[in-house]
Tab-separated table of C-alpha atoms in Angstrom:
chain	number	residue	atom	x	y	z
A	62	MET	CA	-54.364	27.325	-15.288
A	63	SER	CA	-55.167	23.640	-14.627
A	64	GLY	CA	-54.304	22.840	-18.240
A	65	ASP	CA	-50.975	24.612	-17.847
A	66	THR	CA	-50.329	22.669	-14.648
A	67	GLU	CA	-51.133	19.359	-16.319
A	68	GLN	CA	-48.888	20.258	-19.248
A	69	GLY	CA	-46.159	21.198	-16.807
A	70	ARG	CA	-46.462	17.877	-14.986
A	71	GLN	CA	-46.214	15.918	-18.190
A	72	GLN	CA	-43.234	17.944	-19.402
A	73	GLU	CA	-41.387	17.532	-16.115
A	74	ALA	CA	-42.047	13.798	-16.248
A	75	ARG	CA	-40.771	13.547	-19.839
A	76	ASP	CA	-37.649	15.559	-19.036
A	77	PHE	CA	-36.940	13.339	-16.027
A	78	LEU	CA	-37.541	10.231	-18.159
A	79	ASP	CA	-35.016	11.445	-20.728
A	80	LEU	CA	-32.479	11.968	-17.943
A	81	LEU	CA	-33.105	8.493	-16.502
A	82	ARG	CA	-32.726	6.890	-19.927
A	83	ALA	CA	-29.473	8.680	-20.645
A	84	GLN	CA	-28.029	7.746	-17.260
A	85	THR	CA	-29.274	4.155	-17.532
A	86	GLN	CA	-27.687	3.742	-20.950
A	87	ALA	CA	-24.410	5.123	-19.630
A	88	GLU	CA	-24.479	2.855	-16.573
A	89	GLN	CA	-25.282	-0.210	-18.670
A	90	GLY	CA	-22.740	0.621	-21.347
A	91	ILE	CA	-25.273	1.316	-24.099
A	92	SER	CA	-23.746	3.908	-26.405
A	93	GLU	CA	-26.054	3.868	-29.414
A	94	ARG	CA	-29.576	5.144	-29.848
A	95	PRO	CA	-32.144	2.366	-30.432
A	96	GLY	CA	-32.662	3.260	-34.086
A	97	THR	CA	-29.046	3.236	-35.240
A	98	GLY	CA	-26.045	1.017	-35.799
A	99	ALA	CA	-25.798	-2.322	-34.039
A	100	ALA	CA	-29.428	-2.307	-32.871
A	101	VAL	CA	-30.686	-2.077	-36.464
A	102	ARG	CA	-28.245	-4.740	-37.629
A	103	ASP	CA	-29.277	-7.098	-34.824
A	104	LEU	CA	-32.977	-6.677	-35.523
A	105	THR	CA	-32.409	-7.052	-39.276
A	106	GLU	CA	-30.620	-10.372	-38.793
A	107	ARG	CA	-33.296	-11.617	-36.421
A	108	LEU	CA	-36.126	-10.719	-38.813
A	109	LEU	CA	-34.309	-12.385	-41.703
A	110	ARG	CA	-33.672	-15.512	-39.626
A	111	ASP	CA	-37.210	-15.756	-38.264
A	112	SER	CA	-39.244	-14.782	-41.309
A	113	PHE	CA	-37.301	-15.762	-44.454
A	114	ASN	CA	-35.544	-18.811	-45.823
A	115	ALA	CA	-31.817	-18.785	-46.591
A	116	GLU	CA	-32.256	-17.890	-50.264
A	117	GLN	CA	-34.552	-14.961	-49.499
A	118	GLY	CA	-32.266	-13.783	-46.701
A	119	ASN	CA	-29.336	-13.558	-49.106
A	120	ASP	CA	-31.277	-11.464	-51.625
A	121	PRO	CA	-29.909	-7.872	-51.369
A	122	ARG	CA	-33.326	-6.407	-52.160
A	123	VAL	CA	-35.007	-8.382	-49.370
A	124	ARG	CA	-32.221	-7.469	-46.944
A	125	ALA	CA	-32.512	-3.767	-47.785
A	126	LEU	CA	-36.266	-3.771	-47.240
A	127	VAL	CA	-35.953	-5.636	-43.955
A	128	GLU	CA	-33.252	-3.232	-42.755
A	129	GLN	CA	-35.511	-0.257	-43.540
A	130	GLU	CA	-38.359	-1.899	-41.620
A	131	ALA	CA	-36.066	-2.649	-38.673
A	132	ALA	CA	-34.894	0.962	-38.490
A	133	ARG	CA	-38.469	2.252	-38.714
A	134	ASN	CA	-39.675	-0.127	-35.996
A	135	LEU	CA	-36.890	0.864	-33.629
A	136	ARG	CA	-37.399	4.581	-34.208
A	137	ASN	CA	-41.139	4.264	-33.636
A	138	ARG	CA	-40.959	2.031	-30.571
A	139	ASP	CA	-41.494	4.899	-28.152
A	140	ASP	CA	-44.532	6.016	-30.138
A	141	VAL	CA	-45.974	2.497	-30.007
A	142	PHE	CA	-45.391	2.265	-26.253
A	143	ASP	CA	-46.884	5.689	-25.627
A	144	GLU	CA	-49.964	4.970	-27.710
A	145	MET	CA	-50.558	1.584	-26.062
A	146	PHE	CA	-50.132	2.847	-22.505
A	147	ALA	CA	-52.148	6.006	-23.131
A	148	GLY	CA	-55.080	4.001	-24.470
A	149	MET	CA	-55.076	1.710	-21.472
A	150	GLN	CA	-54.739	4.691	-19.145
A	151	ASP	CA	-57.807	6.299	-20.693
A	152	HIS	CA	-59.860	3.126	-20.241
A	153	ILE	CA	-58.656	2.631	-16.664
A	154	GLU	CA	-59.402	6.260	-15.774
A	155	ARG	CA	-62.910	6.127	-17.195
A	156	THR	CA	-63.557	2.927	-15.292
A	157	ALA	CA	-62.157	4.423	-12.091
A	158	LYS	CA	-64.332	7.525	-12.393
A	159	ASP	CA	-67.408	5.333	-12.716
A	160	ARG	CA	-66.559	2.980	-9.871
A	161	ILE	CA	-64.546	4.935	-7.312
A	162	ARG	CA	-66.504	7.560	-5.424
A	163	GLY	CA	-64.398	9.934	-3.399
A	164	ASP	CA	-64.284	13.625	-2.698
A	165	GLY	CA	-61.407	15.454	-4.296
A	166	LEU	CA	-60.316	12.717	-6.708
A	167	ASP	CA	-58.832	14.773	-9.540
A	168	PHE	CA	-57.761	12.229	-12.142
A	169	ALA	CA	-56.141	14.854	-14.345
A	170	ALA	CA	-53.886	15.838	-11.452
A	171	MET	CA	-53.201	12.193	-10.581
A	172	ARG	CA	-52.395	11.053	-14.113
A	173	PRO	CA	-48.799	9.809	-14.246
A	174	LEU	CA	-46.630	9.506	-17.300
A	175	ILE	CA	-46.397	5.786	-18.025
A	176	SER	CA	-43.429	4.755	-20.114
A	177	HIS	CA	-40.656	2.189	-20.279
A	178	LEU	CA	-37.093	1.814	-19.037
A	179	ARG	CA	-34.677	-1.071	-18.571
A	180	THR	CA	-35.461	-1.419	-14.879
A	181	GLY	CA	-34.163	-4.947	-14.295
A	182	GLN	CA	-37.433	-6.120	-12.702
A	183	LEU	CA	-40.829	-7.133	-14.045
A	184	ASN	CA	-43.192	-5.222	-11.791
A	185	ALA	CA	-43.613	-1.552	-12.692
A	186	VAL	CA	-41.925	1.044	-10.489
A	187	SER	CA	-43.214	4.489	-9.531
A	188	LEU	CA	-41.162	7.640	-8.983
A	189	ARG	CA	-41.792	11.164	-7.844
A	190	VAL	CA	-40.568	13.603	-10.476
A	191	PRO	CA	-38.342	16.413	-9.198
A	192	GLY	CA	-40.059	19.739	-9.809
A	193	HIS	CA	-42.842	21.938	-8.520
A	194	HIS	CA	-45.813	20.378	-10.388
A	195	GLY	CA	-46.101	17.169	-8.328
A	196	ALA	CA	-45.656	14.868	-11.314
A	197	HIS	CA	-45.239	11.095	-11.129
A	198	LEU	CA	-43.608	8.631	-13.478
A	199	VAL	CA	-44.516	4.949	-13.802
A	200	LEU	CA	-41.861	2.853	-15.502
A	201	VAL	CA	-42.668	-0.500	-17.031
A	202	GLU	CA	-39.740	-2.826	-17.676
A	203	ASP	CA	-38.467	-2.071	-21.167
A	204	GLN	CA	-38.894	-5.680	-22.322
A	205	MET	CA	-42.168	-6.429	-20.524
A	206	PRO	CA	-44.625	-5.909	-23.427
A	207	LEU	CA	-42.663	-8.200	-25.739
A	208	PHE	CA	-42.129	-10.722	-22.941
A	209	ALA	CA	-45.862	-10.690	-22.190
A	210	SER	CA	-46.598	-11.236	-25.869
A	211	LYS	CA	-44.187	-14.129	-26.303
A	212	LEU	CA	-45.099	-15.823	-23.025
A	213	SER	CA	-48.807	-15.576	-23.866
A	214	LYS	CA	-48.108	-17.282	-27.177
A	215	ALA	CA	-46.127	-20.043	-25.464
A	216	VAL	CA	-48.999	-20.734	-23.060
A	217	ALA	CA	-51.607	-20.651	-25.826
A	218	TRP	CA	-49.448	-23.008	-27.919
A	219	ALA	CA	-49.441	-25.551	-25.072
A	220	LEU	CA	-53.231	-25.886	-25.220
A	221	PRO	CA	-54.699	-28.371	-27.702
A	222	TYR	CA	-56.959	-26.769	-30.273
A	223	GLY	CA	-59.442	-28.021	-32.820
A	224	PRO	CA	-59.869	-27.436	-36.569
A	225	ALA	CA	-62.089	-24.379	-36.075
A	226	ALA	CA	-58.975	-22.479	-34.976
A	227	THR	CA	-57.742	-22.532	-38.576
A	228	GLU	CA	-60.728	-20.351	-39.464
A	229	GLY	CA	-59.859	-17.717	-36.908
A	230	LEU	CA	-62.112	-19.049	-34.173
A	231	ILE	CA	-60.988	-19.955	-30.677
A	232	ASP	CA	-61.561	-23.694	-30.399
A	233	ILE	CA	-59.252	-24.198	-27.448
A	234	GLN	CA	-59.537	-27.423	-25.468
A	235	TRP	CA	-59.229	-26.399	-21.828
A	236	ASN	CA	-58.295	-29.844	-20.608
A	237	LEU	CA	-55.277	-30.270	-18.348
A	238	ALA	CA	-54.621	-33.908	-19.184
A	239	ALA	CA	-54.703	-33.142	-22.914
A	240	ALA	CA	-52.421	-30.139	-22.424
A	241	VAL	CA	-49.891	-32.189	-20.450
A	242	GLU	CA	-49.965	-34.857	-23.154
A	243	ARG	CA	-49.306	-32.169	-25.754
A	244	ILE	CA	-46.394	-30.798	-23.710
A	245	GLU	CA	-44.913	-34.286	-23.435
A	246	THR	CA	-45.377	-35.296	-27.068
A	247	VAL	CA	-44.796	-32.047	-28.997
A	248	PRO	CA	-41.189	-30.963	-28.258
A	249	GLU	CA	-41.729	-27.570	-29.850
A	250	VAL	CA	-44.058	-26.537	-27.005
A	251	VAL	CA	-41.349	-26.771	-24.339
A	252	GLU	CA	-38.669	-25.509	-26.715
A	253	ARG	CA	-40.578	-22.279	-27.264
A	254	PHE	CA	-41.122	-21.663	-23.561
A	255	THR	CA	-37.512	-22.506	-22.689
A	256	ASP	CA	-36.182	-20.296	-25.482
A	257	ILE	CA	-38.157	-17.321	-24.168
A	258	VAL	CA	-37.156	-17.730	-20.518
A	259	VAL	CA	-33.486	-18.503	-21.184
A	260	ALA	CA	-33.046	-15.685	-23.704
A	261	TYR	CA	-34.568	-13.152	-21.327
A	262	ALA	CA	-32.606	-14.360	-18.289
A	263	VAL	CA	-29.235	-14.555	-20.067
A	264	SER	CA	-29.339	-11.567	-22.404
A	265	GLY	CA	-31.986	-9.361	-20.785
A	266	ARG	CA	-33.499	-8.963	-24.245
A	267	ILE	CA	-36.563	-10.964	-25.109
A	268	GLY	CA	-35.940	-10.176	-28.766
A	269	ASP	CA	-33.128	-12.734	-28.666
A	270	ALA	CA	-35.787	-15.463	-28.409
A	271	GLY	CA	-37.087	-16.891	-31.650
A	272	HIS	CA	-40.153	-15.626	-33.484
A	273	HIS	CA	-42.996	-18.132	-33.291
A	274	LEU	CA	-46.007	-18.142	-35.590
A	275	LEU	CA	-49.350	-19.406	-34.271
A	276	PRO	CA	-52.553	-20.478	-35.992
A	277	PRO	CA	-55.353	-17.875	-35.699
A	278	GLY	CA	-57.141	-19.481	-32.737
A	279	PRO	CA	-54.189	-19.702	-30.319
A	280	PHE	CA	-52.906	-16.375	-31.679
A	281	ASN	CA	-56.172	-14.650	-30.741
A	282	LEU	CA	-56.143	-16.221	-27.270
A	283	ALA	CA	-52.520	-15.133	-26.746
A	284	GLY	CA	-53.395	-11.553	-27.660
A	285	MET	CA	-56.214	-11.458	-25.131
A	286	LEU	CA	-54.012	-12.915	-22.381
A	287	ARG	CA	-51.350	-10.297	-23.131
A	288	ASP	CA	-53.902	-7.475	-23.011
A	289	GLY	CA	-55.300	-8.721	-19.704
A	290	LEU	CA	-51.791	-8.819	-18.233
A	291	GLU	CA	-50.936	-5.299	-19.394
A	292	TYR	CA	-54.267	-3.867	-18.224
A	293	PHE	CA	-53.553	-5.245	-14.758
A	294	VAL	CA	-50.072	-3.702	-14.629
A	295	ILE	CA	-51.580	-0.285	-15.411
A	296	GLY	CA	-54.594	-0.820	-13.125
A	297	HIS	CA	-52.320	-1.807	-10.238
A	298	GLU	CA	-50.347	1.440	-10.540
A	299	TYR	CA	-53.531	3.521	-10.739
A	300	ALA	CA	-54.748	1.746	-7.621
A	301	HIS	CA	-51.664	3.002	-5.774
A	302	ILE	CA	-52.487	6.521	-6.983
A	303	VAL	CA	-56.190	6.606	-6.075
A	304	SER	CA	-55.449	4.976	-2.700
A	305	GLY	CA	-53.011	7.712	-1.769
A	306	HIS	CA	-50.102	5.270	-1.514
A	307	LEU	CA	-47.778	7.628	-3.373
A	308	ASN	CA	-47.959	9.979	-0.409
A	309	SER	CA	-46.937	7.360	2.139
A	310	ALA	CA	-44.707	4.919	0.260
A	311	VAL	CA	-41.078	4.598	1.262
A	312	ARG	CA	-38.540	6.277	-1.000
A	313	ARG	CA	-35.661	3.953	-1.751
A	314	LYS	CA	-32.514	4.424	-3.813
A	315	GLY	CA	-30.704	1.612	-5.562
A	316	VAL	CA	-33.798	0.026	-7.087
A	317	LEU	CA	-33.005	1.380	-10.547
A	318	PRO	CA	-29.592	1.292	-12.199
A	319	VAL	CA	-29.476	5.070	-11.669
A	320	GLU	CA	-28.443	5.178	-8.035
A	321	GLU	CA	-29.762	8.657	-7.250
A	322	ALA	CA	-33.262	7.879	-8.552
A	323	GLU	CA	-35.727	7.438	-5.671
A	324	VAL	CA	-38.312	4.744	-6.356
A	325	LEU	CA	-41.500	4.473	-4.286
A	326	VAL	CA	-41.505	1.075	-2.574
A	327	HIS	CA	-44.843	-0.030	-1.141
A	328	SER	CA	-45.573	-2.186	1.882
A	329	TRP	CA	-47.114	-5.598	1.374
A	330	GLY	CA	-50.414	-4.252	2.647
A	331	GLN	CA	-50.358	-1.507	0.026
A	332	GLU	CA	-49.433	-4.034	-2.663
A	333	PHE	CA	-52.344	-6.287	-1.711
A	334	ASP	CA	-54.735	-3.324	-1.721
A	335	ALA	CA	-53.436	-2.206	-5.127
A	336	ASP	CA	-53.833	-5.739	-6.479
A	337	LEU	CA	-57.489	-5.793	-5.438
A	338	ILE	CA	-58.380	-2.362	-6.789
A	339	GLY	CA	-56.201	-2.944	-9.852
A	340	MET	CA	-58.067	-6.170	-10.574
A	341	VAL	CA	-61.437	-4.420	-10.372
A	342	LEU	CA	-60.247	-1.593	-12.638
A	343	SER	CA	-58.504	-3.817	-15.184
A	344	LEU	CA	-61.266	-6.429	-15.458
A	345	ASN	CA	-63.980	-3.824	-15.888
A	346	ALA	CA	-61.906	-1.758	-18.312
A	347	GLY	CA	-61.467	-4.851	-20.462
A	348	ILE	CA	-65.164	-5.693	-20.268
A	349	GLU	CA	-66.477	-2.177	-20.880
A	350	HIS	CA	-63.981	-0.886	-23.461
A	351	ASP	CA	-62.574	-3.987	-25.193
A	352	ASN	CA	-65.634	-6.246	-24.916
A	353	ARG	CA	-63.573	-8.936	-23.192
A	354	ASP	CA	-65.139	-11.463	-20.844
A	355	LEU	CA	-64.223	-11.763	-17.180
A	356	TRP	CA	-62.275	-15.007	-17.604
A	357	VAL	CA	-59.961	-13.497	-20.220
A	358	GLY	CA	-58.968	-10.606	-17.989
A	359	PHE	CA	-58.462	-12.789	-14.930
A	360	LEU	CA	-56.279	-15.231	-16.860
A	361	GLY	CA	-54.146	-12.262	-17.924
A	362	ILE	CA	-53.791	-11.245	-14.269
A	363	SER	CA	-52.854	-14.785	-13.271
A	364	LEU	CA	-50.356	-14.894	-16.116
A	365	PHE	CA	-48.652	-11.766	-14.769
A	366	PHE	CA	-48.017	-13.409	-11.402
A	367	ASP	CA	-46.894	-16.646	-13.051
A	368	ALA	CA	-44.523	-14.699	-15.318
A	369	LEU	CA	-43.056	-12.874	-12.326
A	370	ASN	CA	-42.605	-16.166	-10.489
A	371	VAL	CA	-40.932	-17.867	-13.461
A	372	MET	CA	-38.442	-15.065	-14.044
A	373	ASP	CA	-37.697	-14.755	-10.314
A	374	ARG	CA	-36.799	-18.440	-10.341
A	375	ALA	CA	-34.915	-18.369	-13.649
A	376	VAL	CA	-32.668	-15.456	-12.709
A	377	ALA	CA	-32.086	-16.779	-9.166
A	378	LEU	CA	-31.184	-20.202	-10.548
A	379	LEU	CA	-28.633	-18.755	-12.942
A	380	GLN	CA	-27.149	-16.461	-10.320
A	381	THR	CA	-26.973	-18.841	-7.361
A	382	GLY	CA	-27.915	-22.365	-8.455
A	383	ASP	CA	-30.995	-22.174	-6.174
A	384	GLU	CA	-34.237	-20.804	-7.606
A	385	ARG	CA	-35.620	-19.989	-4.145
A	386	THR	CA	-32.964	-17.545	-2.947
A	387	ARG	CA	-33.527	-14.275	-4.814
A	388	GLN	CA	-36.240	-12.265	-6.564
A	389	LEU	CA	-36.540	-9.384	-9.018
A	390	GLY	CA	-37.354	-6.352	-6.892
A	391	SER	CA	-39.426	-6.130	-3.742
A	392	HIS	CA	-42.863	-7.765	-3.906
A	393	PRO	CA	-44.984	-10.227	-1.923
A	394	PRO	CA	-44.959	-13.882	-3.066
A	395	SER	CA	-46.815	-14.260	-6.352
A	396	ASP	CA	-48.846	-17.271	-5.183
A	397	LEU	CA	-50.081	-15.361	-2.137
A	398	ARG	CA	-51.145	-12.413	-4.299
A	399	LYS	CA	-53.052	-14.725	-6.640
A	400	GLN	CA	-54.791	-16.473	-3.735
A	401	ARG	CA	-56.030	-13.163	-2.351
A	402	LEU	CA	-57.502	-12.131	-5.694
A	403	ARG	CA	-59.134	-15.514	-6.239
A	404	ALA	CA	-60.810	-15.158	-2.850
A	405	VAL	CA	-62.569	-11.902	-3.803
A	406	LEU	CA	-63.408	-12.771	-7.423
A	407	PRO	CA	-66.845	-14.187	-6.415
A	408	GLN	CA	-67.890	-10.631	-5.551
A	409	MET	CA	-67.504	-9.588	-9.206
A	410	ALA	CA	-69.709	-12.061	-11.065
A	411	ASP	CA	-72.236	-14.867	-10.722
A	412	ALA	CA	-71.157	-18.210	-9.327
A	413	ASP	CA	-71.061	-20.057	-12.664
A	414	ARG	CA	-68.826	-17.481	-14.352
A	415	VAL	CA	-66.506	-17.361	-11.367
A	416	ARG	CA	-66.298	-21.155	-11.206
A	417	MET	CA	-65.409	-21.377	-14.903
A	418	THR	CA	-62.856	-18.574	-14.599
A	419	LEU	CA	-61.076	-20.186	-11.658
A	420	GLU	CA	-61.063	-23.589	-13.358
A	421	LEU	CA	-59.407	-22.097	-16.443
A	422	ALA	CA	-56.922	-20.204	-14.268
A	423	ASP	CA	-56.032	-23.471	-12.500
A	424	ILE	CA	-55.369	-25.167	-15.842
A	425	GLN	CA	-53.251	-22.255	-17.075
A	426	GLY	CA	-51.245	-22.173	-13.849
A	427	GLN	CA	-50.557	-25.907	-13.988
A	428	ILE	CA	-49.490	-25.641	-17.635
A	429	ILE	CA	-46.937	-22.999	-16.693
A	430	ARG	CA	-45.659	-25.176	-13.835
A	431	GLU	CA	-45.281	-28.084	-16.245
A	432	LEU	CA	-43.383	-25.906	-18.711
A	433	TRP	CA	-41.150	-24.486	-15.976
A	434	ALA	CA	-40.323	-27.982	-14.683
A	435	ARG	CA	-39.034	-28.852	-18.164
A	436	THR	CA	-37.146	-25.558	-18.510
A	437	ARG	CA	-35.368	-25.769	-15.135
A	438	PRO	CA	-32.721	-28.320	-16.292
A	439	ALA	CA	-31.554	-26.022	-19.096
A	440	LEU	CA	-30.930	-23.203	-16.619
A	441	ARG	CA	-29.194	-25.529	-14.182
A	442	GLU	CA	-26.855	-26.596	-16.964
A	443	LEU	CA	-26.141	-22.969	-17.860
A	444	HIS	CA	-25.369	-22.241	-14.203
A	445	ARG	CA	-23.042	-25.250	-14.071
A	446	ARG	CA	-21.202	-23.890	-17.110
A	447	GLY	CA	-20.879	-20.478	-15.455
A	448	VAL	CA	-23.192	-18.604	-17.835
A	449	PRO	CA	-24.211	-15.363	-16.061
A	450	THR	CA	-27.484	-13.508	-16.174
A	451	ALA	CA	-27.750	-10.223	-18.016
A	452	ARG	CA	-26.182	-7.413	-16.007
A	453	THR	CA	-29.461	-5.494	-16.234
A	454	TRP	CA	-31.274	-7.807	-13.786
A	455	ARG	CA	-31.501	-6.358	-10.284
A	456	THR	CA	-32.316	-8.931	-7.626
A	457	ILE	CA	-32.672	-8.917	-3.854
A	458	PRO	CA	-32.774	-11.790	-1.330
A	459	LYS	CA	-36.086	-13.653	-1.418
A	460	GLU	CA	-38.635	-11.948	0.830
A	461	THR	CA	-40.689	-14.197	3.093
A	462	GLY	CA	-42.310	-11.387	5.045
A	463	ASP	CA	-43.044	-7.686	4.634
A	464	PRO	CA	-39.591	-6.042	4.631
A	465	GLY	CA	-41.024	-2.751	5.905
A	466	PRO	CA	-39.314	0.573	5.357
A	467	GLY	CA	-35.728	-0.626	5.692
A	468	PRO	CA	-33.268	-0.519	2.772
A	469	ALA	CA	-33.280	-3.301	0.222
A	470	ALA	CA	-30.199	-5.455	-0.158
């Protein structure tokens, strides 16, 4: 019977997800399925532009092969998402079972369906699924995995690296002064970061940013940062579940483009609690199942908050001319969330490892601030010219205190 119930929960969640996607596409004026028509043509042109020279791009045989690959990639995107999220869910659940002791914690019954939707905000949103099985759905922003990947590469590219990186080793020079010098003297570093942020803010599609190749060393670092970020997103949502927040969170309409969809909006206290538990789950899942060190996972967590802060500012700047006025969805200030996690990190490892981890996180955070400072003028110019943000972004006035249960603007 429990297996039937679990199957019923998952089916209800998938049916509700299909409904949300259909309604979201209608509301946003998307008429084609991802694997057909204009979407395939757009991806084909981007792959040809990013990966081939002009002569190769004009070869009909090359174009035909690239178009086939584009169609296959778009058709299989849901499978890739599902496989990635399911694997991380399994690791998080195993970690939670080992580390969270509580009577009546039935992880099979708690397991949500984690998938993707164009939500217009970077932090994942949770929903109760209509039905009699008590299912839940966690929606990650449709573009978040690709954004995390590209942003991780931009940060890794800003760090100086030595010759060992050409052999696939990570010979990264974690030196702030050297990184700032690289940012100032290698224009491509800022160009990559700016391209990513502007493309995402203006079009809502991170695929509109260029494709950037990295040497093996920075490429490997970028992959680990991305994984740490994504583990934290999943761990944070599981923390809400195991803490019972889904039973007490405020239901709020208007968060998603589908007006009748009720999203669970958590208080700042619940968000802070979920950050802490999510950090413990995500760091240990990375250590125990992916053999990743503590510093890698924590840098991924820090990168998530920095990414949220950058896109809050970028979208607000384009919309209003002031980067401090609006934010993407309801959430406590990113810097405050990071400070709280830094304060408890010493409880998770010895002093030397924690000291090294926080030093690296400081360098990474400053690098992102340097890159943002050099990206800001491009967005100000776009605002001056009247270039709008993508219609998919959903912002609210900047929150300076816990908004409580009232409706969002």
